[in-house]
mmCIF file of C-alpha atoms in Angstrom:
data_model
loop_
_atom_site.group_PDB
_atom_site.id
_atom_site.type_symbol
_atom_site.label_atom_id
_atom_site.label_comp_id
_atom_site.label_asym_id
_atom_site.label_seq_id
_atom_site.Cartn_x
_atom_site.Cartn_y
_atom_site.Cartn_z
ATOM 1 C CA MET C 1 135.265 36.655 -40.117
ATOM 2 C CA LEU C 2 134.313 32.988 -40.097
ATOM 3 C CA SER C 3 130.996 31.924 -41.589
ATOM 4 C CA ASN C 4 128.579 29.858 -39.483
ATOM 5 C CA LYS C 5 129.284 26.856 -41.733
ATOM 6 C CA LYS C 6 133.014 27.183 -41.073
ATOM 7 C CA LYS C 7 132.441 27.525 -37.321
ATOM 8 C CA VAL C 8 130.361 24.322 -37.274
ATOM 9 C CA TYR C 9 133.038 22.510 -39.271
ATOM 10 C CA LEU C 10 135.797 23.595 -36.881
ATOM 11 C CA PHE C 11 133.719 22.654 -33.815
ATOM 12 C CA ILE C 12 132.952 19.165 -35.132
ATOM 13 C CA LYS C 13 136.546 18.719 -36.275
ATOM 14 C CA ARG C 14 137.917 19.640 -32.832
ATOM 15 C CA PHE C 15 135.383 17.382 -31.077
ATOM 16 C CA PHE C 16 136.451 14.352 -33.110
ATOM 17 C CA ASP C 17 140.137 15.283 -32.828
ATOM 18 C CA PHE C 18 139.900 15.220 -29.040
ATOM 19 C CA LEU C 19 137.731 12.108 -28.808
ATOM 20 C CA LEU C 20 139.627 9.993 -31.354
ATOM 21 C CA SER C 21 143.093 10.964 -30.115
ATOM 22 C CA LEU C 22 142.145 10.134 -26.512
ATOM 23 C CA VAL C 23 140.711 6.744 -27.493
ATOM 24 C CA ALA C 24 143.707 6.010 -29.743
ATOM 25 C CA ILE C 25 146.239 6.816 -27.021
ATOM 26 C CA ILE C 26 144.471 4.465 -24.590
ATOM 27 C CA ILE C 27 144.135 1.613 -27.100
ATOM 28 C CA LEU C 28 147.661 1.995 -28.473
ATOM 29 C CA SER C 29 149.411 2.366 -25.110
ATOM 30 C CA PRO C 30 150.774 -1.240 -25.252
ATOM 31 C CA LEU C 31 152.239 -0.480 -28.694
ATOM 32 C CA PHE C 32 153.781 2.727 -27.331
ATOM 33 C CA LEU C 33 155.477 0.643 -24.621
ATOM 34 C CA ILE C 34 156.821 -1.940 -27.084
ATOM 35 C CA ILE C 35 158.230 0.752 -29.388
ATOM 36 C CA ALA C 36 159.808 2.540 -26.426
ATOM 37 C CA ILE C 37 161.594 -0.655 -25.360
ATOM 38 C CA LEU C 38 162.859 -1.314 -28.916
ATOM 39 C CA ILE C 39 164.212 2.239 -29.212
ATOM 40 C CA LYS C 40 166.086 1.946 -25.912
ATOM 41 C CA ILE C 41 167.553 -1.427 -26.934
ATOM 42 C CA ASP C 42 168.589 -0.167 -30.375
ATOM 43 C CA SER C 43 170.444 3.029 -29.435
ATOM 44 C CA GLU C 44 171.300 5.471 -26.674
ATOM 45 C CA GLY C 45 169.050 8.452 -26.070
ATOM 46 C CA PRO C 46 165.473 9.347 -25.159
ATOM 47 C CA VAL C 47 162.431 7.506 -26.462
ATOM 48 C CA PHE C 48 160.663 10.656 -27.633
ATOM 49 C CA PHE C 49 161.898 13.521 -29.746
ATOM 50 C CA LYS C 50 160.287 16.954 -29.581
ATOM 51 C CA HIS C 51 160.826 19.053 -32.678
ATOM 52 C CA LYS C 52 159.987 22.740 -33.061
ATOM 53 C CA ARG C 53 157.623 23.426 -35.959
ATOM 54 C CA ILE C 54 155.384 26.285 -37.049
ATOM 55 C CA GLY C 55 151.729 25.852 -36.126
ATOM 56 C CA LYS C 56 148.528 27.744 -36.845
ATOM 57 C CA ASN C 57 148.969 31.511 -37.268
ATOM 58 C CA GLY C 58 152.745 31.132 -37.060
ATOM 59 C CA LYS C 59 152.838 29.932 -33.455
ATOM 60 C CA ILE C 60 155.865 27.779 -32.636
ATOM 61 C CA ILE C 61 154.826 24.339 -31.403
ATOM 62 C CA GLY C 62 156.729 21.247 -30.276
ATOM 63 C CA ILE C 63 155.587 18.134 -32.093
ATOM 64 C CA TYR C 64 156.259 14.736 -30.557
ATOM 65 C CA LYS C 65 157.792 11.766 -32.359
ATOM 66 C CA PHE C 66 159.401 8.500 -31.449
ATOM 67 C CA ARG C 67 163.125 9.115 -31.815
ATOM 68 C CA SER C 68 164.312 7.609 -35.088
ATOM 69 C CA MET C 69 167.765 9.205 -35.293
ATOM 70 C CA VAL C 70 171.014 8.978 -33.354
ATOM 71 C CA ILE C 71 171.375 11.528 -30.557
ATOM 72 C CA ASN C 72 174.070 13.548 -32.399
ATOM 73 C CA ALA C 73 171.979 13.847 -35.576
ATOM 74 C CA GLU C 74 172.367 17.638 -35.857
ATOM 75 C CA GLU C 75 176.165 17.382 -35.716
ATOM 76 C CA LEU C 76 176.213 14.760 -38.475
ATOM 77 C CA ILE C 77 174.643 17.253 -40.895
ATOM 78 C CA LYS C 78 178.042 18.967 -40.991
ATOM 79 C CA LYS C 79 179.549 15.723 -42.312
ATOM 80 C CA PHE C 80 177.132 15.373 -45.244
ATOM 81 C CA THR C 81 178.681 15.046 -48.690
ATOM 82 C CA PRO C 82 178.013 17.920 -51.156
ATOM 83 C CA GLU C 83 175.385 15.720 -52.820
ATOM 84 C CA GLN C 84 173.684 14.987 -49.506
ATOM 85 C CA LYS C 85 173.697 18.670 -48.537
ATOM 86 C CA ALA C 86 172.116 19.637 -51.868
ATOM 87 C CA GLU C 87 169.380 16.984 -51.467
ATOM 88 C CA TYR C 88 168.753 17.982 -47.846
ATOM 89 C CA GLU C 89 168.503 21.700 -48.667
ATOM 90 C CA LYS C 90 166.085 20.980 -51.516
ATOM 91 C CA ASN C 91 163.747 18.490 -49.831
ATOM 92 C CA PHE C 92 164.623 18.831 -46.100
ATOM 93 C CA LYS C 93 165.258 15.066 -46.016
ATOM 94 C CA LEU C 94 167.516 12.377 -47.498
ATOM 95 C CA ASP C 95 166.605 9.131 -49.234
ATOM 96 C CA ASN C 96 169.398 7.310 -47.402
ATOM 97 C CA ASP C 97 169.914 9.314 -44.238
ATOM 98 C CA PRO C 98 172.953 8.062 -42.257
ATOM 99 C CA ARG C 99 171.511 9.563 -39.054
ATOM 100 C CA ILE C 100 168.561 7.158 -38.877
ATOM 101 C CA THR C 101 168.819 4.192 -36.495
ATOM 102 C CA LYS C 102 167.903 0.606 -37.384
ATOM 103 C CA ILE C 103 164.596 0.717 -35.525
ATOM 104 C CA GLY C 104 164.167 4.271 -36.810
ATOM 105 C CA LYS C 105 164.083 3.025 -40.407
ATOM 106 C CA PHE C 106 161.248 0.667 -39.529
ATOM 107 C CA LEU C 107 159.356 3.348 -37.583
ATOM 108 C CA ARG C 108 159.571 5.777 -40.495
ATOM 109 C CA LYS C 109 158.704 3.177 -43.124
ATOM 110 C CA SER C 110 155.605 2.198 -41.141
ATOM 111 C CA SER C 111 154.866 5.805 -40.039
ATOM 112 C CA LEU C 112 154.817 4.613 -36.421
ATOM 113 C CA ASP C 113 157.290 7.372 -35.497
ATOM 114 C CA GLU C 114 154.405 9.833 -35.894
ATOM 115 C CA LEU C 115 152.127 8.176 -33.316
ATOM 116 C CA PRO C 116 153.153 10.428 -30.371
ATOM 117 C CA GLN C 117 151.599 13.331 -32.262
ATOM 118 C CA LEU C 118 148.312 11.999 -30.929
ATOM 119 C CA ILE C 119 149.369 13.941 -27.820
ATOM 120 C CA ASN C 120 149.591 17.118 -29.910
ATOM 121 C CA ILE C 121 146.129 16.443 -31.290
ATOM 122 C CA LEU C 122 144.735 15.855 -27.801
ATOM 123 C CA ILE C 123 146.041 19.211 -26.509
ATOM 124 C CA GLY C 124 144.880 21.013 -29.641
ATOM 125 C CA ASN C 125 147.960 22.356 -31.443
ATOM 126 C CA MET C 126 147.542 19.717 -34.157
ATOM 127 C CA SER C 127 144.590 18.050 -35.847
ATOM 128 C CA ILE C 128 144.116 14.566 -37.278
ATOM 129 C CA VAL C 129 143.932 16.090 -40.772
ATOM 130 C CA GLY C 130 145.686 19.220 -41.976
ATOM 131 C CA PRO C 131 148.861 20.399 -43.701
ATOM 132 C CA ARG C 132 151.964 18.822 -42.178
ATOM 133 C CA PRO C 133 153.721 21.180 -39.734
ATOM 134 C CA ILE C 134 156.952 22.597 -41.155
ATOM 135 C CA VAL C 135 160.155 24.226 -39.919
ATOM 136 C CA LYS C 136 160.820 27.942 -40.333
ATOM 137 C CA LYS C 137 163.135 27.520 -43.308
ATOM 138 C CA GLU C 138 160.479 25.591 -45.231
ATOM 139 C CA LEU C 139 157.997 28.432 -44.833
ATOM 140 C CA GLU C 140 160.058 30.513 -47.283
ATOM 141 C CA LYS C 141 159.015 28.137 -50.070
ATOM 142 C CA TYR C 142 155.369 29.184 -49.657
ATOM 143 C CA GLY C 143 156.138 32.796 -50.579
ATOM 144 C CA LYS C 144 153.019 34.964 -50.745
ATOM 145 C CA ASN C 145 150.889 31.979 -49.695
ATOM 146 C CA LYS C 146 152.562 31.490 -46.321
ATOM 147 C CA ASP C 147 149.774 33.249 -44.380
ATOM 148 C CA LYS C 148 147.168 31.102 -46.126
ATOM 149 C CA PHE C 149 149.153 27.974 -45.283
ATOM 150 C CA LEU C 150 149.370 29.010 -41.621
ATOM 151 C CA SER C 151 145.656 29.832 -41.373
ATOM 152 C CA VAL C 152 144.711 26.227 -40.500
ATOM 153 C CA THR C 153 145.820 23.809 -37.786
ATOM 154 C CA PRO C 154 148.550 21.420 -38.979
ATOM 155 C CA GLY C 155 147.707 17.739 -39.087
ATOM 156 C CA LEU C 156 149.005 14.261 -38.363
ATOM 157 C CA THR C 157 148.097 13.444 -41.940
ATOM 158 C CA GLY C 158 146.972 15.518 -44.877
ATOM 159 C CA PHE C 159 146.426 15.680 -48.609
ATOM 160 C CA TRP C 160 150.175 15.482 -49.325
ATOM 161 C CA GLN C 161 150.836 12.909 -46.599
ATOM 162 C CA ALA C 162 148.244 10.582 -48.116
ATOM 163 C CA SER C 163 149.363 11.155 -51.708
ATOM 164 C CA GLY C 164 152.857 9.808 -51.948
ATOM 165 C CA ARG C 165 154.843 11.826 -49.404
ATOM 166 C CA SER C 166 158.505 11.322 -50.343
ATOM 167 C CA ASP C 167 157.539 10.354 -53.904
ATOM 168 C CA VAL C 168 156.181 13.871 -54.458
ATOM 169 C CA SER C 169 158.356 16.914 -55.196
ATOM 170 C CA TYR C 170 158.284 19.802 -52.733
ATOM 171 C CA ASP C 171 156.588 22.090 -55.259
ATOM 172 C CA GLU C 172 153.837 19.509 -55.726
ATOM 173 C CA ARG C 173 153.571 19.175 -51.962
ATOM 174 C CA ILE C 174 152.962 22.931 -51.630
ATOM 175 C CA LYS C 175 150.157 22.785 -54.209
ATOM 176 C CA MET C 176 148.536 19.885 -52.337
ATOM 177 C CA GLU C 177 148.765 21.595 -48.949
ATOM 178 C CA LEU C 178 147.265 24.826 -50.310
ATOM 179 C CA TYR C 179 144.518 22.858 -52.071
ATOM 180 C CA TYR C 180 143.509 21.456 -48.689
ATOM 181 C CA VAL C 181 143.462 24.916 -47.095
ATOM 182 C CA ASP C 182 141.128 26.165 -49.847
ATOM 183 C CA ASN C 183 138.838 23.132 -49.801
ATOM 184 C CA CYS C 184 138.908 21.719 -46.256
ATOM 185 C CA SER C 185 135.672 20.049 -45.182
ATOM 186 C CA LEU C 186 134.527 17.057 -43.142
ATOM 187 C CA TRP C 187 134.102 15.049 -46.342
ATOM 188 C CA LEU C 188 137.622 15.873 -47.566
ATOM 189 C CA ASP C 189 139.024 15.056 -44.115
ATOM 190 C CA PHE C 190 137.275 11.684 -44.198
ATOM 191 C CA LYS C 191 138.629 10.885 -47.674
ATOM 192 C CA ILE C 192 142.166 11.834 -46.604
ATOM 193 C CA ILE C 193 141.968 9.568 -43.540
ATOM 194 C CA LEU C 194 140.869 6.618 -45.708
ATOM 195 C CA LYS C 195 143.573 7.396 -48.252
ATOM 196 C CA THR C 196 146.160 7.571 -45.460
ATOM 197 C CA PHE C 197 145.281 4.083 -44.228
ATOM 198 C CA VAL C 198 145.748 2.735 -47.749
ATOM 199 C CA ALA C 199 149.068 4.577 -48.165
ATOM 200 C CA VAL C 200 150.384 3.286 -44.811
ATOM 201 C CA ILE C 201 149.370 -0.307 -45.583
ATOM 202 C CA LYS C 202 151.016 -0.125 -49.020
ATOM 203 C CA LYS C 203 153.963 1.872 -47.552
ATOM 204 C CA GLU C 204 153.620 4.420 -50.347
ATOM 205 C CA GLY C 205 156.178 7.223 -50.208
ATOM 206 C CA ALA C 206 157.412 6.300 -46.730
ATOM 207 C CA LYS C 207 161.178 6.646 -46.210
#
């Protein structure tokens, strides 16, 4: 049962999620067009990539991204070296991923590949701030805390996202995500947004 304070927080959070994502999509539409053209010039395949992740209460959602990998990315996993496979299974990403395109490297480094998730925020299956949405296999790492982790709406940015991202171990990431779930508030959301801007400008942890 949600307290009145929690209900007010969620209402205000959803109001600003909708308003800010709508305004951002309108303002950034020229940038969306430029990125789309660069992706099409750089490699074959669609501009957007829709990836299945686990959302609030375990619901499967499709999150949108600008495509940053080659179109046969899943097949290339089979060609990973033993070292690459071990790194991928541990962190669900590689420092030097051979599947990433030239423009994809720039999009990831600048976090611009995440911009289409403004659409997810607009429709309500993501928020501006919250734990990053994960794939099913990652959920196993949360163990007994998986239900707690899934009790909030995933976000475009979050405590982990604004605190180093790839420079942080997965175990540390879990602690950060659960900290947010236990302490989420408008003030914490505001601090995370400011911290995210600083991290993006400094390119901290982006790979």
